[in-house]
C-alpha positions as CSV (number, residue, x, y, z in Angstrom):
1,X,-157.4,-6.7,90.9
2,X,-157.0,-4.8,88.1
3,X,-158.2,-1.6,87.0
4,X,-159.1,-1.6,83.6
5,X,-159.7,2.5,84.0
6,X,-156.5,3.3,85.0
7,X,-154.2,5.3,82.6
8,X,-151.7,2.6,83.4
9,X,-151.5,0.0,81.0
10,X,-152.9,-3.5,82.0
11,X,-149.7,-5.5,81.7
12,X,-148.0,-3.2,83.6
13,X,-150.2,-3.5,86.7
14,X,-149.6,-7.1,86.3
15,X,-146.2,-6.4,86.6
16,X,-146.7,-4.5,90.0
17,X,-148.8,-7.3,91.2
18,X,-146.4,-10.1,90.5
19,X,-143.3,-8.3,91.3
20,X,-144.8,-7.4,94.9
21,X,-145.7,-11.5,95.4
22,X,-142.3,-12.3,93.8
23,X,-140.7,-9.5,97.4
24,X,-143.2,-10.7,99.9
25,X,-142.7,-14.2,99.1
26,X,-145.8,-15.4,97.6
27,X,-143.6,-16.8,94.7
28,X,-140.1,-17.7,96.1
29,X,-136.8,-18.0,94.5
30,X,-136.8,-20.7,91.8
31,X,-140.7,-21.3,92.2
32,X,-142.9,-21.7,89.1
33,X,-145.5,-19.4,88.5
34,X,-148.7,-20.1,87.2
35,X,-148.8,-20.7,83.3
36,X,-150.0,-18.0,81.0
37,X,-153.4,-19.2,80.8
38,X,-154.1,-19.6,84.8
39,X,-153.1,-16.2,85.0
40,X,-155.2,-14.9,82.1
41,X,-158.1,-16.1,83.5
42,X,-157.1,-15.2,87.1
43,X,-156.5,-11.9,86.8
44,X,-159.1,-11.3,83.7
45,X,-157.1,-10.3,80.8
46,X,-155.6,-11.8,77.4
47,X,-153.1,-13.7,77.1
48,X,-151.0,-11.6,75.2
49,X,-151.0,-9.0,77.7
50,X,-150.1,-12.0,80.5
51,X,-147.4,-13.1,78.3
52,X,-146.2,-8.7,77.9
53,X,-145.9,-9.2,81.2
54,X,-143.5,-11.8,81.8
55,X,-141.5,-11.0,79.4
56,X,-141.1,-7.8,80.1
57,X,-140.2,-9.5,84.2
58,X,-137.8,-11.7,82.5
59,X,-135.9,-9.1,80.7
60,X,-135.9,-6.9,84.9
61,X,-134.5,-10.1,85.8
62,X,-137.5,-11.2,88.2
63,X,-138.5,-14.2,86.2
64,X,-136.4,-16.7,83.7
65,X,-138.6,-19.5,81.6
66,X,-136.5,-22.8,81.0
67,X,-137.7,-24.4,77.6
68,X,-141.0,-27.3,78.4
69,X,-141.1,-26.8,82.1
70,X,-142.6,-23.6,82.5
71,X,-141.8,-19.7,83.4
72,X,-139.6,-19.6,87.4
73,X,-138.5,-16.9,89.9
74,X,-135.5,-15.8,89.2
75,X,-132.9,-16.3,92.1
76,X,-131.3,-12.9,93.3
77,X,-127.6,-13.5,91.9
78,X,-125.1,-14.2,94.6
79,X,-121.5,-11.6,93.9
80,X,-118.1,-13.1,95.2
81,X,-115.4,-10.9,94.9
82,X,-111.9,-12.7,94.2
83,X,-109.0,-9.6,95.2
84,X,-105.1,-10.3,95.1
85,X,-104.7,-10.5,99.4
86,X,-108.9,-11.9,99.6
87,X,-110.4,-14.9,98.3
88,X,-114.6,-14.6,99.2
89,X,-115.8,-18.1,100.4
90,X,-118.8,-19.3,99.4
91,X,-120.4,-19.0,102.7
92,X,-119.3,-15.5,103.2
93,X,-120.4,-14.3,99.5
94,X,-123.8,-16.1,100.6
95,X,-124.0,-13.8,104.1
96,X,-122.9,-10.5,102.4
97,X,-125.8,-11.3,100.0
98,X,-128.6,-11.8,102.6
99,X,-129.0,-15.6,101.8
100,X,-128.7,-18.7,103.8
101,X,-125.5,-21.4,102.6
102,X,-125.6,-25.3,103.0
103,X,-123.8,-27.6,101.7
104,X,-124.1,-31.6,101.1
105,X,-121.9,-34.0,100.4
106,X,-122.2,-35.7,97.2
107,X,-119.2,-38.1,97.3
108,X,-116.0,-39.1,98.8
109,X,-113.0,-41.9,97.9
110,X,-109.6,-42.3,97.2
111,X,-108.6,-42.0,93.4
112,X,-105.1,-42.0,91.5
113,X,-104.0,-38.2,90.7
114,X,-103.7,-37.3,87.3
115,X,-101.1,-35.3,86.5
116,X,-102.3,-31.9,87.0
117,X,-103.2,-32.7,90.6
118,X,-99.6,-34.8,90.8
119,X,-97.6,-31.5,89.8
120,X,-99.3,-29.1,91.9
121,X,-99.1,-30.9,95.0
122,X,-96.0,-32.1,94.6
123,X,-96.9,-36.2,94.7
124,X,-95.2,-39.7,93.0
125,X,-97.3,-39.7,89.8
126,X,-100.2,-42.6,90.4
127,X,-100.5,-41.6,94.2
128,X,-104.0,-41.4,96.0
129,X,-105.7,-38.3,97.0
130,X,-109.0,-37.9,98.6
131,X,-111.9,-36.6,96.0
132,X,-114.5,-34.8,97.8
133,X,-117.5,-33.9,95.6
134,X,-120.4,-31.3,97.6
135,X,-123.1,-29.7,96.5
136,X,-123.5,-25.7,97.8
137,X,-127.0,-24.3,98.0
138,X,-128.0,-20.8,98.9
139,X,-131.9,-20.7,100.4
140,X,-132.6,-24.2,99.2
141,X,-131.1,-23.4,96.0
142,X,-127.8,-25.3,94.2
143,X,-125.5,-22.8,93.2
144,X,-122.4,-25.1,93.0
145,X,-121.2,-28.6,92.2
146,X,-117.3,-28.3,93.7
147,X,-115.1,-31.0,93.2
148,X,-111.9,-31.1,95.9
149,X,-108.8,-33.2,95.5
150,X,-106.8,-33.4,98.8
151,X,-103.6,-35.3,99.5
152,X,-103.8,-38.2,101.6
153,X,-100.9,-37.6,103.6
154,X,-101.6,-33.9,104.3
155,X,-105.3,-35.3,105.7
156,X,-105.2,-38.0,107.1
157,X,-108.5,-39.5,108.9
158,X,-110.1,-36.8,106.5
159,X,-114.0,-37.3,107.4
160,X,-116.3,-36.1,105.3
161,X,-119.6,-35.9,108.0
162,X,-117.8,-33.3,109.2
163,X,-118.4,-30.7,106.1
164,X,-121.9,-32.1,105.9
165,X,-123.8,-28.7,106.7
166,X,-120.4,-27.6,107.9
167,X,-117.5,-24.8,106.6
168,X,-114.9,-26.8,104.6
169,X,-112.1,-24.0,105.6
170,X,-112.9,-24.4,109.0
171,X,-112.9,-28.2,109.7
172,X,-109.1,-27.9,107.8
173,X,-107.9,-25.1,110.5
174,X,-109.7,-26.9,113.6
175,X,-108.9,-30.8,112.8
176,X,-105.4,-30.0,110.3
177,X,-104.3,-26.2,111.8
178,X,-104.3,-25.6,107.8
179,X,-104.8,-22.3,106.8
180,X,-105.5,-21.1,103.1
181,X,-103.1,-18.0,101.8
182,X,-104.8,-15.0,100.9
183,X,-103.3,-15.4,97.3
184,X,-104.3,-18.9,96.4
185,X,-104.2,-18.7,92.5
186,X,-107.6,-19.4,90.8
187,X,-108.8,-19.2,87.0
188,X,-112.1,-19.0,85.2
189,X,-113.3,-20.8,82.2
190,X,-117.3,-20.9,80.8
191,X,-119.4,-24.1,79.4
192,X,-122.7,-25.4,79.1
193,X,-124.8,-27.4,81.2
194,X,-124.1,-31.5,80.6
195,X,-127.1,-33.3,81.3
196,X,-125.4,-34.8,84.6
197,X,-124.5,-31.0,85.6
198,X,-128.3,-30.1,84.6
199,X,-129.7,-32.8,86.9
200,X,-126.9,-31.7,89.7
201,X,-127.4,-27.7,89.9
202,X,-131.1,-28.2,88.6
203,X,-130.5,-26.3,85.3
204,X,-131.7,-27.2,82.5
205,X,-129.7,-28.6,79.2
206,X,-127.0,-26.3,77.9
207,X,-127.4,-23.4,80.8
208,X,-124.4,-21.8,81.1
209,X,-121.9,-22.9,83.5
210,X,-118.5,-21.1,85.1
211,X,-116.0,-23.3,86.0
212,X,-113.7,-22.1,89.0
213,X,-110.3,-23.5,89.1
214,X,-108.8,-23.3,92.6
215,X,-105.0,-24.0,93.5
216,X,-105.3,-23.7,97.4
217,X,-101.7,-23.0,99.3
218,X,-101.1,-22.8,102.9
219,X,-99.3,-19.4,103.9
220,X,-96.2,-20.8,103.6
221,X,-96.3,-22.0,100.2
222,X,-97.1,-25.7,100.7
223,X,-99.7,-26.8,98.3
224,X,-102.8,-28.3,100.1
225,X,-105.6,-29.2,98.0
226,X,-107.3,-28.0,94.4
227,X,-110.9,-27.7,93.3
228,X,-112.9,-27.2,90.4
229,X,-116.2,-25.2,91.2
230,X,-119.3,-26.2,88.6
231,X,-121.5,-22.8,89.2
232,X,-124.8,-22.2,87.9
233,X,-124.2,-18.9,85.7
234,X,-127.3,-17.5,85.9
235,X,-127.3,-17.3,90.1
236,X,-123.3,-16.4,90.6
237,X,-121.3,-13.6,89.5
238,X,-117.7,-13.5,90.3
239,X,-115.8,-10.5,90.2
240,X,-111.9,-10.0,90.0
């Protein structure tokens, strides 16, 4: 409890409290806390100390409030570093940062190119690639919608069960032998939450959003696939 003798000021002894919960895993990444009130009364105090005290979490970075649904951990922010010879995978960026990745698939058809897709891997305009839609989580969490256009006759059989749970680069070296070249070319752009990309990455209404561009090659040159990362901005950080 707290010690309303203590030279310390009240709301920051609130802070200690909540920030030791939010380490030992009383409140988990993404989990509501209790609303302003509940804790007012919990832990004795006003409410505008109570609410001192998340702000002053949310501006540390421990807690982020989403408009009508409450006041949430804060997810520790995954880093992926993109070099000129090394291109991070999501799985690795997820290891180096102490979390745990999964990954589900969302969808999977045949659709006509469009003409990006057509020019960069070399196809008859109108041919059919595979679309492979998957969500990646880290701990639970969704972190990215990715969106993967492969060529039909580069994959053949291409089954999706197999990247269910499962590395994506690794079921393309073990079923294809297709490796991806260090310098794949990539590009960055930022928007805002749609409401179908809200309801995807569980974000709220016009969160930001990074959008990763990929233009995958194998060693040799030979285009094999491109994809379009939707990542939630405020649990990613990508560095160049």
């Amino acid at each position: 409890m707290l010690n309303k003798n203590s030279i310390q000021p009240l709301y920051k002894q609130l802070m200690d409290i909540i920030t030791q919960q939010i380490k030992n895993g009383t409140y988990k990444p993404g989990e509501k806390i209790p609303p302003e009130p509940e804790l007012a009364e919990l832990y004795h105090v006003s409410r505008i100390t109570v609410r001192r005290t998340v702000e002053e979490l949310c501006t540390q970075g421990y807690l982020i409030k989403h408009q009508g649904k409450g006041t949430f951990v804060k997810s520790p922010m995954i880093f992926r570093k993109f070099e000129s010879q090394k291109n991070m995978s999501f799985s690795e960026s997820c290891r180096q940062n102490d979390r745990s990745p999964a990954s589900h698939v969302l969808s999977f058809c045949k659709k006509s190119a469009d003409s990006i897709t057509s020019d960069f891997l070399q196809l008859p305009s109108g041919e059919e690639v595979f679309f492979l839609e998957r969500l990646l989580l880290a701990d639970g969490i969704p972190i990215i919608d990715v969106h993967t256009w492969l060529p039909v006759q580069l994959f053949p059989d291409f089954d999706p069960n197999a990247v269910e749970n499962g590395s994506f680069f690794e079921y393309l070296k073990s079923a294809y032998h297709y490796s991806i070249a260090d310098s794949s070319r990539s590009t960055v752009s930022v928007t805002t939450a749609s409401s179908d990309m809200a309801q995807t990455l569980s974000l709220s209404l016009g969160d930001p959003v990074l959008i990763l561009d990929s233009f995958m090659e194998s060693p040799d040159g030979q285009p094999l696939y491109i994809s379009r990362e939707y990542i939630a901005g405020s649990r990613y950080t990508i560095s160049f």
